[in-house]
Amino acid sequence: MAKLDFSPIADTTRRAEIVALLRRAILTGQLEPGQKLNELRISEQMRVSRAPLREAMRELVQEGILTSIPYAGTFVIEVTAKDIIDAYSLNQVLDEFAIERTWPLRDQRFFDELDRRHEAVKQATRAVDTTRQIETALQLHGLIYEWADNSVLLETWQRLTSRLQMYFALHQRARNEPVPAVDVHETYVALLKGADMRAAQRHAREHIDLDFEELLAYARGLEKRASKN
Amino acid sequence: MAKLDFSPIADTTRRAEIVALLRRAILTGQLEPGQKLNELRISEQMRVSRAPLREAMRELVQEGILTSIPYAGTFVIEVTAKDIIDAYSLNQVLDEFAIERTWPLRDQRFFDELDRRHEAVKQATRAVDTTRQIETALQLHGLIYEWADNSVLLETWQRLTSRLQMYFALHQRARNEPVPAVDVHETYVALLKGADMRAAQRHAREHIDLDFEELLAYARGLEKRASKN
DNA sequence: TCTTGTTAGATTGTCGACAATCTGCTTGTC
DNA sequence: GACAAGCAGATTGTCGACAATCTAACAAGA
């Protein structure tokens, strides 16, 4: 029998589709931080009943991008400068760990996948599709987590990614100028292919720093705006 | 006006209570790994309808201690040796990070709380209440996470804790001999009060190692038993 | 004017029933 | 006997309606 690994068939529940829809709306910034999710309104828009919608919302609450107050409502999480700093500093630690674990497991398939994802980022950059640019950049970055062969680490990263994606998307929406079209991932990819693990770990920090500085500036702006209310 | 900080009132939804009940049943091992949760049966036992039960189950799925297959059912997660290794190795990294962040924030309140939790462990140990012993030990261990002033880190730790608690509980149930009544946390607490951060970080690793070795042996046993089926 | 009590409307939480899907058994055919 | 088709029962997914709770506006009293 031919060795064929089929991918698992799609979740065919409404719930799963609702989760995907809502997540996308939140992570792209269509639903703004602090915004309330009205169950009746959304369920009517999606043409589903409230039951699967509510179950989907529970999932996203646990995923950390929604927050729920009993009898009051479910809201998109607020974004504070501290949240971003916290997420970022944890990300640094996890990156180091992921690189360490992935390092001895790198093989041709890893390098190929690395190139593939790098290419996807470049393509999104050329197309000036900022949402997709963020998505692909995070996917490129996530490869070391997928390769690290640690399911708990991967889960943690995926949760963290949700937030990071949201932060970056908000940042992008806030500033209306187009994103610089330079490729900031070139060195990162090269180092992951190289022989110096420490150098790769060091760069992972500094590399993110670039985007992070801007992100922080954005968050500080939010803080100020919030304190005025 | 007197400065009184009221604690937020308890969640009074059935859902929240169901979550707590189910979580406890899973983390104490009353619900065994792999076991299926029949919605109708459980909802009748709890005298609630399936709606809040299902929402509660979604939360626990996202929390990582249940797993759901559409139209097939929701099950308690299986425990493999690899899962335990993965959780443990991530825990090591997070511990180091948490200690680093907590270190400059230690104050009298921290030391008091440390003692309080240490006392709770000793009390549970004397009372030979193994479930409570695990709970209190993890709470003692969790203090550095609560003090690290990083909400994302704390969330991550809480998710990890669920799993660790489950693993330890299973381990305890498997072996019927009573737990040794020695206090393995004495040195840990002393080091957290001391001046040598590196030493504390080092010990955090070795300290857990003790319990971990046993845990791993237990998990390896599970593996063997599973492979025979 | 400020505070407190009341009430109507809107929204969330929960329920019971129905629809969709799966599983295992039975039946029929070769 | 082996195998596929089809059926019955059980279980999960979804729906619409009702109950519990919150919010905001308004009225009454100090």
Short mmCIF file of C-alpha atoms (C1' of nucleotides) in Angstrom, two decimals:
data_model
loop_
_atom_site.label_atom_id
_atom_site.label_comp_id
_atom_site.label_asym_id
_atom_site.label_seq_id
_atom_site.Cartn_x
_atom_site.Cartn_y
_atom_site.Cartn_z
CA MET A 1 0.00 0.00 0.00
CA ALA A 2 1.32 3.39 -0.94
CA LYS A 3 2.51 5.45 2.00
CA LEU A 4 0.18 8.38 1.87
CA ASP A 5 -0.38 10.62 4.87
CA PHE A 6 -3.75 12.21 4.43
CA SER A 7 -4.38 15.49 6.13
CA PRO A 8 -7.22 15.37 8.63
CA ILE A 9 -10.51 16.39 7.06
CA ALA A 10 -11.84 19.79 7.91
CA ASP A 11 -13.90 20.39 11.02
CA THR A 12 -17.40 20.52 9.69
CA THR A 13 -19.05 22.09 12.67
CA ARG A 14 -20.45 25.58 12.53
CA ARG A 15 -18.63 26.23 15.77
CA ALA A 16 -15.23 25.73 14.16
CA GLU A 17 -16.08 28.04 11.29
CA ILE A 18 -17.35 30.69 13.67
CA VAL A 19 -14.13 30.46 15.65
CA ALA A 20 -12.13 30.97 12.48
CA LEU A 21 -14.25 33.91 11.38
CA LEU A 22 -14.16 35.65 14.73
CA ARG A 23 -10.46 35.02 15.22
CA ARG A 24 -9.67 36.50 11.86
CA ALA A 25 -11.84 39.54 12.55
CA ILE A 26 -10.06 40.14 15.83
CA LEU A 27 -6.53 39.46 14.65
CA THR A 28 -6.88 41.72 11.64
CA GLY A 29 -8.26 44.48 13.80
CA GLN A 30 -11.73 44.54 12.24
CA LEU A 31 -13.01 44.07 15.74
CA GLU A 32 -11.32 46.68 17.87
CA PRO A 33 -9.92 46.18 21.37
CA GLY A 34 -12.53 46.70 24.04
CA GLN A 35 -15.38 46.27 21.61
CA LYS A 36 -18.35 44.30 22.82
CA LEU A 37 -19.57 41.29 20.89
CA ASN A 38 -23.35 41.29 20.78
CA GLU A 39 -24.45 37.68 20.54
CA LEU A 40 -27.80 38.25 18.92
CA ARG A 41 -26.47 40.62 16.32
CA ILE A 42 -23.52 38.43 15.36
CA SER A 43 -25.58 35.24 15.28
CA GLU A 44 -28.05 36.90 12.93
CA GLN A 45 -25.29 38.19 10.69
CA MET A 46 -23.71 34.74 10.50
CA ARG A 47 -27.08 33.01 10.16
CA VAL A 48 -26.44 30.66 13.07
CA SER A 49 -28.05 30.27 16.45
CA ARG A 50 -26.45 31.60 19.58
CA ALA A 51 -25.42 28.18 20.89
CA PRO A 52 -22.49 27.48 18.56
CA LEU A 53 -21.57 31.16 18.61
CA ARG A 54 -21.34 31.15 22.39
CA GLU A 55 -19.25 27.99 22.36
CA ALA A 56 -16.93 29.60 19.85
CA MET A 57 -16.63 32.66 22.04
CA ARG A 58 -15.72 30.52 25.06
CA GLU A 59 -12.87 29.06 23.04
CA LEU A 60 -11.56 32.48 22.10
CA VAL A 61 -11.82 33.62 25.69
CA GLN A 62 -9.57 30.75 26.69
CA GLU A 63 -7.34 31.56 23.76
CA GLY A 64 -6.77 34.91 25.38
CA ILE A 65 -8.08 37.31 22.75
CA LEU A 66 -11.56 37.73 24.21
CA THR A 67 -12.58 38.39 27.77
CA SER A 68 -15.92 37.63 29.32
CA ILE A 69 -17.83 39.18 32.20
CA PRO A 70 -20.89 37.20 33.34
CA TYR A 71 -24.20 38.85 32.43
CA ALA A 72 -22.32 41.83 31.03
CA GLY A 73 -20.84 40.56 27.80
CA THR A 74 -17.82 39.32 25.92
CA PHE A 75 -15.24 41.84 24.74
CA VAL A 76 -12.15 41.97 22.61
CA ILE A 77 -9.18 42.25 24.97
CA GLU A 78 -7.71 45.65 25.61
CA VAL A 79 -4.13 46.22 24.57
CA THR A 80 -1.79 47.98 26.95
CA ALA A 81 1.89 48.80 26.55
CA LYS A 82 2.61 46.44 29.40
CA ASP A 83 0.85 43.56 27.66
CA ILE A 84 3.03 44.06 24.63
CA ILE A 85 6.19 44.27 26.70
CA ASP A 86 5.20 41.13 28.60
CA ALA A 87 4.41 39.19 25.47
CA TYR A 88 7.59 40.34 23.84
CA SER A 89 9.90 39.48 26.71
CA LEU A 90 8.39 36.03 27.02
CA ASN A 91 8.76 35.63 23.30
CA GLN A 92 12.47 36.29 23.61
CA VAL A 93 12.91 33.52 26.13
CA LEU A 94 10.83 31.09 24.13
CA ASP A 95 12.70 31.92 20.95
CA GLU A 96 16.01 31.04 22.53
CA PHE A 97 14.58 27.78 23.77
CA ALA A 98 12.99 26.93 20.44
CA ILE A 99 16.20 27.59 18.54
CA GLU A 100 18.15 25.46 20.96
CA ARG A 101 15.76 22.55 20.51
CA THR A 102 15.38 22.94 16.78
CA TRP A 103 19.10 23.29 16.14
CA PRO A 104 20.09 19.60 16.14
CA LEU A 105 16.93 18.67 14.24
CA ARG A 106 17.53 20.87 11.22
CA ASP A 107 17.62 18.96 7.97
CA GLN A 108 16.98 19.57 4.29
CA ARG A 109 13.23 19.59 4.78
CA PHE A 110 13.67 22.28 7.42
CA PHE A 111 15.75 24.47 5.12
CA ASP A 112 13.29 24.01 2.28
CA GLU A 113 10.37 24.97 4.46
CA LEU A 114 12.32 27.94 5.77
CA ASP A 115 12.88 29.16 2.21
CA ARG A 116 9.27 28.53 1.30
CA ARG A 117 7.98 30.65 4.15
CA HIS A 118 10.55 33.32 3.54
CA GLU A 119 9.38 33.49 -0.04
CA ALA A 120 5.79 33.87 1.14
CA VAL A 121 6.75 36.89 3.22
CA LYS A 122 8.55 38.48 0.31
CA GLN A 123 5.57 37.90 -1.94
CA ALA A 124 3.16 39.50 0.52
CA THR A 125 5.56 42.40 0.87
CA ARG A 126 5.65 42.91 -2.90
CA ALA A 127 1.86 42.74 -3.05
CA VAL A 128 1.62 45.31 -0.25
CA ASP A 129 -0.86 43.08 1.57
CA THR A 130 -0.07 44.11 5.13
CA THR A 131 -2.37 41.63 6.81
CA ARG A 132 -0.86 38.78 4.90
CA GLN A 133 2.58 40.21 5.51
CA ILE A 134 2.10 39.93 9.26
CA GLU A 135 0.65 36.45 8.91
CA THR A 136 3.48 35.13 6.80
CA ALA A 137 6.16 36.76 8.93
CA LEU A 138 4.76 35.06 12.02
CA GLN A 139 4.57 31.77 10.15
CA LEU A 140 8.19 32.11 9.16
CA HIS A 141 9.04 32.85 12.72
CA GLY A 142 6.93 29.93 13.93
CA LEU A 143 8.91 27.31 12.04
CA ILE A 144 11.44 26.93 14.83
CA TYR A 145 8.55 26.15 17.15
CA GLU A 146 7.03 23.58 14.86
CA TRP A 147 10.41 21.97 14.45
CA ALA A 148 11.40 21.99 18.10
CA ASP A 149 9.47 18.77 18.73
CA ASN A 150 7.80 20.02 21.90
CA SER A 151 4.02 20.10 21.78
CA VAL A 152 3.62 22.21 24.90
CA LEU A 153 6.06 24.78 23.57
CA LEU A 154 4.22 24.87 20.27
CA GLU A 155 0.88 25.41 21.97
CA THR A 156 2.34 28.22 24.03
CA TRP A 157 3.76 29.85 20.95
CA GLN A 158 0.46 29.64 19.13
CA ARG A 159 -1.30 31.42 21.95
CA LEU A 160 1.40 34.06 22.02
CA THR A 161 1.20 34.41 18.25
CA SER A 162 -2.47 35.32 18.39
CA ARG A 163 -1.63 38.28 20.54
CA LEU A 164 1.40 39.33 18.57
CA GLN A 165 -0.58 39.19 15.35
CA MET A 166 -3.26 41.34 16.88
CA TYR A 167 -0.74 43.85 18.16
CA PHE A 168 1.00 44.16 14.83
CA ALA A 169 -2.28 44.44 12.96
CA LEU A 170 -3.44 47.24 15.22
CA HIS A 171 -0.15 48.96 14.77
CA GLN A 172 -0.43 48.72 11.03
CA ARG A 173 -3.95 50.04 10.99
CA ALA A 174 -2.95 52.92 13.20
CA ARG A 175 -0.26 54.25 10.93
CA ASN A 176 -1.47 54.80 7.43
CA GLU A 177 1.88 54.93 5.72
CA PRO A 178 2.84 51.84 3.75
CA VAL A 179 5.22 49.34 5.26
CA PRO A 180 8.86 49.58 4.12
CA ALA A 181 9.46 47.00 1.46
CA VAL A 182 12.87 45.91 2.68
CA ASP A 183 13.42 42.31 3.65
CA VAL A 184 14.23 42.25 7.35
CA HIS A 185 14.26 38.45 7.50
CA GLU A 186 17.23 37.81 5.26
CA THR A 187 19.77 37.64 8.08
CA TYR A 188 17.46 35.61 10.31
CA VAL A 189 17.04 32.94 7.67
CA ALA A 190 20.73 32.89 6.89
CA LEU A 191 21.66 32.45 10.54
CA LEU A 192 19.20 29.60 10.98
CA LYS A 193 20.96 27.85 8.12
CA GLY A 194 24.40 28.55 9.54
CA ALA A 195 26.52 26.83 12.17
CA ASP A 196 26.50 29.35 15.02
CA MET A 197 23.53 28.71 17.26
CA ARG A 198 24.37 31.47 19.71
CA ALA A 199 24.48 33.98 16.89
CA ALA A 200 21.05 32.87 15.72
CA GLN A 201 19.65 33.22 19.21
CA ARG A 202 21.19 36.65 19.61
CA HIS A 203 19.79 37.79 16.30
CA ALA A 204 16.32 36.49 17.07
CA ARG A 205 16.22 39.04 19.85
CA GLU A 206 17.59 41.97 17.95
CA HIS A 207 15.64 41.17 14.83
CA ILE A 208 12.31 41.39 16.58
CA ASP A 209 13.51 44.47 18.38
CA LEU A 210 13.15 46.40 15.17
CA ASP A 211 9.44 45.85 14.80
CA PHE A 212 8.99 45.88 18.51
CA GLU A 213 10.20 49.40 19.02
CA GLU A 214 7.52 50.71 16.72
CA LEU A 215 4.92 48.53 18.32
CA LEU A 216 5.77 49.89 21.72
CA ALA A 217 5.55 53.45 20.53
CA TYR A 218 2.08 52.65 19.25
CA ALA A 219 1.05 51.08 22.55
CA ARG A 220 2.33 54.06 24.51
CA GLY A 221 0.11 56.18 22.33
CA LEU A 222 -2.82 54.01 23.28
CA GLU A 223 -1.98 54.41 26.94
CA LYS A 224 -2.00 58.17 26.70
CA ARG A 225 -5.25 58.21 24.83
CA ALA A 226 -6.80 55.92 27.43
CA SER A 227 -5.61 57.98 30.38
CA LYS A 228 -7.34 61.02 29.01
CA ASN A 229 -10.74 59.34 29.34
CA MET B 1 -13.63 56.95 52.61
CA ALA B 2 -11.86 53.88 53.92
CA LYS B 3 -9.47 52.29 51.46
CA LEU B 4 -10.94 48.86 51.05
CA ASP B 5 -10.16 46.74 48.04
CA PHE B 6 -13.00 44.32 47.60
CA SER B 7 -12.27 41.10 45.82
CA PRO B 8 -14.38 40.56 42.72
CA ILE B 9 -17.55 38.66 43.50
CA ALA B 10 -17.71 35.05 42.49
CA ASP B 11 -18.85 33.99 39.05
CA THR B 12 -22.40 32.92 39.62
CA THR B 13 -22.97 31.17 36.36
CA ARG B 14 -23.59 27.46 36.20
CA ARG B 15 -20.93 27.31 33.53
CA ALA B 16 -18.21 28.52 35.88
CA GLU B 17 -19.20 25.99 38.51
CA ILE B 18 -19.23 23.20 35.98
CA VAL B 19 -15.76 24.19 34.80
CA ALA B 20 -14.50 24.06 38.37
CA LEU B 21 -16.12 20.68 39.02
CA LEU B 22 -14.85 19.11 35.83
CA ARG B 23 -11.37 20.56 36.20
CA ARG B 24 -11.08 19.20 39.68
CA ALA B 25 -12.31 15.77 38.59
CA ILE B 26 -9.72 15.68 35.84
CA LEU B 27 -6.80 17.10 37.79
CA THR B 28 -7.33 14.74 40.68
CA GLY B 29 -7.52 11.79 38.35
CA GLN B 30 -11.15 10.91 39.06
CA LEU B 31 -11.66 11.18 35.35
CA GLU B 32 -9.00 9.06 33.76
CA PRO B 33 -6.96 9.95 30.67
CA GLY B 34 -8.68 8.93 27.47
CA GLN B 35 -12.04 8.66 29.15
CA LYS B 36 -15.01 9.93 27.22
CA LEU B 37 -17.31 12.56 28.73
CA ASN B 38 -20.91 11.72 27.93
CA GLU B 39 -22.78 15.02 27.81
CA LEU B 40 -26.23 13.69 28.60
CA ARG B 41 -25.06 11.58 31.52
CA ILE B 42 -22.98 14.35 33.09
CA SER B 43 -25.64 17.01 32.59
CA GLU B 44 -28.18 14.79 34.33
CA GLN B 45 -25.81 14.07 37.20
CA MET B 46 -25.13 17.78 37.65
CA ARG B 47 -28.79 18.72 37.10
CA VAL B 48 -27.99 21.22 34.39
CA SER B 49 -28.79 21.34 30.73
CA ARG B 50 -26.24 20.49 28.09
CA ALA B 51 -25.71 24.09 26.97
CA PRO B 52 -23.64 25.35 29.93
CA LEU B 53 -21.96 21.96 30.18
CA ARG B 54 -20.84 22.11 26.59
CA GLU B 55 -19.56 25.66 27.02
CA ALA B 56 -17.61 24.54 30.05
CA MET B 57 -16.14 21.67 28.08
CA ARG B 58 -15.03 24.03 25.31
CA GLU B 59 -13.13 26.04 27.89
CA LEU B 60 -11.36 22.97 29.20
CA VAL B 61 -10.51 21.89 25.67
CA GLN B 62 -8.77 25.22 25.15
CA GLU B 63 -7.17 24.85 28.55
CA GLY B 64 -5.52 21.74 27.20
CA ILE B 65 -6.87 19.05 29.51
CA LEU B 66 -9.72 17.88 27.29
CA THR B 67 -9.69 17.10 23.62
CA SER B 68 -12.66 17.14 21.29
CA ILE B 69 -13.44 15.27 18.10
CA PRO B 70 -16.48 16.56 16.19
CA TYR B 71 -19.47 14.22 16.35
CA ALA B 72 -17.37 11.68 18.25
CA GLY B 73 -17.02 13.17 21.69
CA THR B 74 -14.88 14.98 24.19
CA PHE B 75 -12.17 13.08 26.02
CA VAL B 76 -9.71 13.60 28.82
CA ILE B 77 -6.28 14.05 27.22
CA GLU B 78 -3.98 11.08 27.05
CA VAL B 79 -0.71 11.31 28.90
CA THR B 80 2.46 10.19 27.18
CA ALA B 81 6.02 10.21 28.43
CA LYS B 82 6.86 12.75 25.76
CA ASP B 83 4.15 15.11 26.98
CA ILE B 84 5.62 15.05 30.44
CA ILE B 85 9.13 15.60 29.17
CA ASP B 86 7.95 18.47 27.01
CA ALA B 87 6.03 20.11 29.82
CA TYR B 88 8.93 19.65 32.19
CA SER B 89 11.59 21.08 29.90
CA LEU B 90 9.47 24.12 29.15
CA ASN B 91 8.87 24.49 32.84
CA GLN B 92 12.60 24.68 33.45
CA VAL B 93 12.99 27.53 31.03
CA LEU B 94 10.01 29.40 32.42
CA ASP B 95 11.23 28.93 35.97
CA GLU B 96 14.53 30.56 35.18
CA PHE B 97 12.74 33.45 33.55
CA ALA B 98 10.25 33.83 36.39
CA ILE B 99 13.00 33.86 39.02
CA GLU B 100 14.95 36.43 37.05
CA ARG B 101 11.95 38.72 36.84
CA THR B 102 10.79 38.17 40.38
CA TRP B 103 14.23 38.65 41.91
CA PRO B 104 14.36 42.46 42.02
CA LEU B 105 10.70 42.61 43.09
CA ARG B 106 11.05 40.53 46.23
CA ASP B 107 9.93 42.34 49.36
CA GLN B 108 8.58 41.52 52.79
CA ARG B 109 5.16 40.65 51.42
CA PHE B 110 6.81 38.21 49.05
CA PHE B 111 8.71 36.49 51.84
CA ASP B 112 5.60 36.31 54.01
CA GLU B 113 3.56 34.79 51.23
CA LEU B 114 6.38 32.36 50.51
CA ASP B 115 6.34 31.20 54.13
CA ARG B 116 2.57 30.98 54.15
CA ARG B 117 2.50 28.71 51.14
CA HIS B 118 5.38 26.66 52.42
CA GLU B 119 3.46 26.15 55.62
CA ALA B 120 0.42 25.00 53.64
CA VAL B 121 2.49 22.33 51.92
CA LYS B 122 3.87 21.09 55.22
CA GLN B 123 0.40 20.94 56.69
CA ALA B 124 -0.96 18.91 53.77
CA THR B 125 2.05 16.64 54.09
CA ARG B 126 1.36 16.03 57.77
CA ALA B 127 -2.29 15.36 57.03
CA VAL B 128 -1.28 12.87 54.32
CA ASP B 129 -3.68 14.54 51.91
CA THR B 130 -1.88 13.78 48.66
CA THR B 131 -4.21 15.74 46.42
CA ARG B 132 -3.87 18.82 48.57
CA GLN B 133 -0.15 18.20 48.83
CA ILE B 134 0.21 18.47 45.06
CA GLU B 135 -2.01 21.53 44.96
CA THR B 136 -0.12 23.39 47.65
CA ALA B 137 3.28 22.46 46.25
CA LEU B 138 2.30 23.88 42.87
CA GLN B 139 0.94 26.99 44.54
CA LEU B 140 4.21 27.44 46.36
CA HIS B 141 6.03 27.01 43.12
CA GLY B 142 3.67 29.40 41.37
CA LEU B 143 4.50 32.34 43.59
CA ILE B 144 7.47 33.35 41.47
CA TYR B 145 5.12 33.52 38.52
CA GLU B 146 2.56 35.63 40.30
CA TRP B 147 5.31 37.95 41.45
CA ALA B 148 7.12 38.23 38.13
CA ASP B 149 4.72 40.96 37.00
CA ASN B 150 4.19 39.46 33.56
CA SER B 151 0.60 38.53 32.79
CA VAL B 152 1.41 36.47 29.73
CA LEU B 153 3.98 34.47 31.66
CA LEU B 154 1.49 33.88 34.45
CA GLU B 155 -1.16 32.65 32.01
CA THR B 156 1.32 30.30 30.43
CA TRP B 157 2.31 28.94 33.81
CA GLN B 158 -1.29 28.36 34.80
CA ARG B 159 -1.91 26.32 31.69
CA LEU B 160 1.24 24.34 32.31
CA THR B 161 0.25 23.85 35.94
CA SER B 162 -2.99 22.16 34.97
CA ARG B 163 -1.04 19.53 33.17
CA LEU B 164 1.59 19.12 35.82
CA GLN B 165 -1.05 18.73 38.49
CA MET B 166 -2.77 16.08 36.44
CA TYR B 167 0.48 14.22 35.86
CA PHE B 168 1.42 14.23 39.51
CA ALA B 169 -2.07 13.16 40.57
CA LEU B 170 -2.01 10.25 38.17
CA HIS B 171 1.38 9.28 39.42
CA GLN B 172 0.18 9.36 43.00
CA ARG B 173 -2.88 7.28 42.23
CA ALA B 174 -0.76 4.74 40.42
CA ARG B 175 1.54 4.02 43.28
CA ASN B 176 -0.31 3.13 46.43
CA GLU B 177 2.49 3.73 48.88
CA PRO B 178 2.24 6.91 50.92
CA VAL B 179 4.33 9.90 49.95
CA PRO B 180 7.54 10.43 51.91
CA ALA B 181 6.91 13.04 54.55
CA VAL B 182 10.19 14.88 54.13
CA ASP B 183 10.14 18.52 53.23
CA VAL B 184 11.75 18.88 49.83
CA HIS B 185 10.97 22.57 49.58
CA GLU B 186 13.12 23.81 52.46
CA THR B 187 16.13 24.60 50.30
CA TYR B 188 14.03 26.13 47.54
CA VAL B 189 12.40 28.58 49.92
CA ALA B 190 15.73 29.42 51.56
CA LEU B 191 17.37 30.14 48.21
CA LEU B 192 14.51 32.40 47.12
CA LYS B 193 15.11 34.41 50.27
CA GLY B 194 18.87 34.53 49.69
CA ALA B 195 21.09 36.75 47.60
CA ASP B 196 22.33 34.37 44.92
CA MET B 197 19.89 34.39 42.02
CA ARG B 198 21.86 31.95 39.90
CA ALA B 199 21.87 29.45 42.74
CA ALA B 200 18.10 29.73 43.04
CA GLN B 201 17.68 29.18 39.32
CA ARG B 202 19.97 26.18 39.39
CA HIS B 203 18.15 24.67 42.32
CA ALA B 204 14.75 25.19 40.72
CA ARG B 205 15.87 22.76 38.07
CA GLU B 206 17.36 20.16 40.33
CA HIS B 207 14.58 20.42 42.86
CA ILE B 208 11.90 19.49 40.39
CA ASP B 209 14.15 16.83 39.02
CA LEU B 210 13.50 14.76 42.10
CA ASP B 211 9.78 14.45 41.58
CA PHE B 212 10.20 14.43 37.86
CA GLU B 213 12.27 11.27 37.72
CA GLU B 214 9.48 9.34 39.36
CA LEU B 215 6.90 10.94 37.14
CA LEU B 216 8.82 9.90 34.07
CA ALA B 217 9.11 6.34 35.25
CA TYR B 218 5.36 6.31 35.67
CA ALA B 219 4.79 7.71 32.20
CA ARG B 220 7.12 5.14 30.67
CA GLY B 221 4.97 2.52 32.32
CA LEU B 222 1.94 4.00 30.64
CA GLU B 223 3.68 3.89 27.29
CA LYS B 224 4.44 0.22 27.61
CA ARG B 225 0.92 -0.61 28.65
CA ALA B 226 -0.44 1.36 25.71
CA SER B 227 1.83 -0.29 23.18
CA LYS B 228 0.56 -3.71 24.18
CA ASN B 229 -2.97 -2.84 23.03
"C1'" DT C 1 -29.34 69.13 43.85
"C1'" DC C 2 -28.21 64.82 45.22
"C1'" DT C 3 -29.50 60.36 46.42
"C1'" DT C 4 -32.38 56.36 46.29
"C1'" DG C 5 -36.04 53.31 44.47
"C1'" DT C 6 -38.50 51.68 40.44
"C1'" DT C 7 -39.27 50.13 36.00
"C1'" DA C 8 -38.76 49.05 30.98
"C1'" DG C 9 -35.74 47.45 27.63
"C1'" DA C 10 -31.93 44.97 26.15
"C1'" DT C 11 -28.67 41.26 26.71
"C1'" DT C 12 -26.78 37.16 28.61
"C1'" DG C 13 -27.57 32.48 30.69
"C1'" DT C 14 -30.15 28.25 30.50
"C1'" DC C 15 -33.41 24.93 28.91
"C1'" DG C 16 -35.79 21.29 26.20
"C1'" DA C 17 -36.46 19.60 21.54
"C1'" DC C 18 -34.99 18.55 16.94
"C1'" DA C 19 -31.42 17.61 13.25
"C1'" DA C 20 -27.07 15.60 11.82
"C1'" DT C 21 -23.77 12.23 12.43
"C1'" DC C 22 -21.55 8.14 14.11
"C1'" DT C 23 -21.36 3.16 15.66
"C1'" DG C 24 -22.47 -1.43 15.78
"C1'" DC C 25 -25.57 -4.88 14.50
"C1'" DT C 26 -28.34 -7.28 11.28
"C1'" DT C 27 -29.43 -8.84 6.87
"C1'" DG C 28 -28.73 -10.32 2.37
"C1'" DT C 29 -25.70 -11.76 -1.29
"C1'" DC C 30 -21.81 -14.07 -3.26
"C1'" DG D 1 -17.70 -17.69 5.81
"C1'" DA D 2 -16.62 -12.95 3.95
"C1'" DC D 3 -18.26 -8.73 2.75
"C1'" DA D 4 -21.21 -4.80 1.66
"C1'" DA D 5 -25.73 -2.39 2.41
"C1'" DG D 6 -28.84 -0.80 5.34
"C1'" DC D 7 -31.10 -0.08 9.59
"C1'" DA D 8 -31.66 1.19 14.77
"C1'" DG D 9 -29.89 3.26 18.72
"C1'" DA D 10 -27.05 6.42 20.91
"C1'" DT D 11 -24.57 10.74 20.96
"C1'" DT D 12 -23.20 15.18 19.39
"C1'" DG D 13 -24.46 19.63 17.04
"C1'" DT D 14 -27.87 23.21 16.49
"C1'" DC D 15 -32.06 25.71 17.16
"C1'" DG D 16 -35.74 28.74 19.14
"C1'" DA D 17 -37.86 30.13 23.43
"C1'" DC D 18 -37.80 31.33 28.23
"C1'" DA D 19 -35.51 32.88 32.69
"C1'" DA D 20 -32.12 35.66 35.09
"C1'" DT D 21 -29.55 39.62 35.17
"C1'" DC D 22 -27.84 44.08 33.96
"C1'" DT D 23 -28.26 49.03 32.35
"C1'" DA D 24 -30.09 53.32 31.89
"C1'" DA D 25 -33.79 56.37 32.27
"C1'" DC D 26 -37.12 58.28 35.21
"C1'" DA D 27 -39.64 59.48 39.48
"C1'" DA D 28 -39.82 60.41 44.47
"C1'" DG D 29 -38.02 62.09 48.60
"C1'" DA D 30 -34.53 64.40 51.71
#
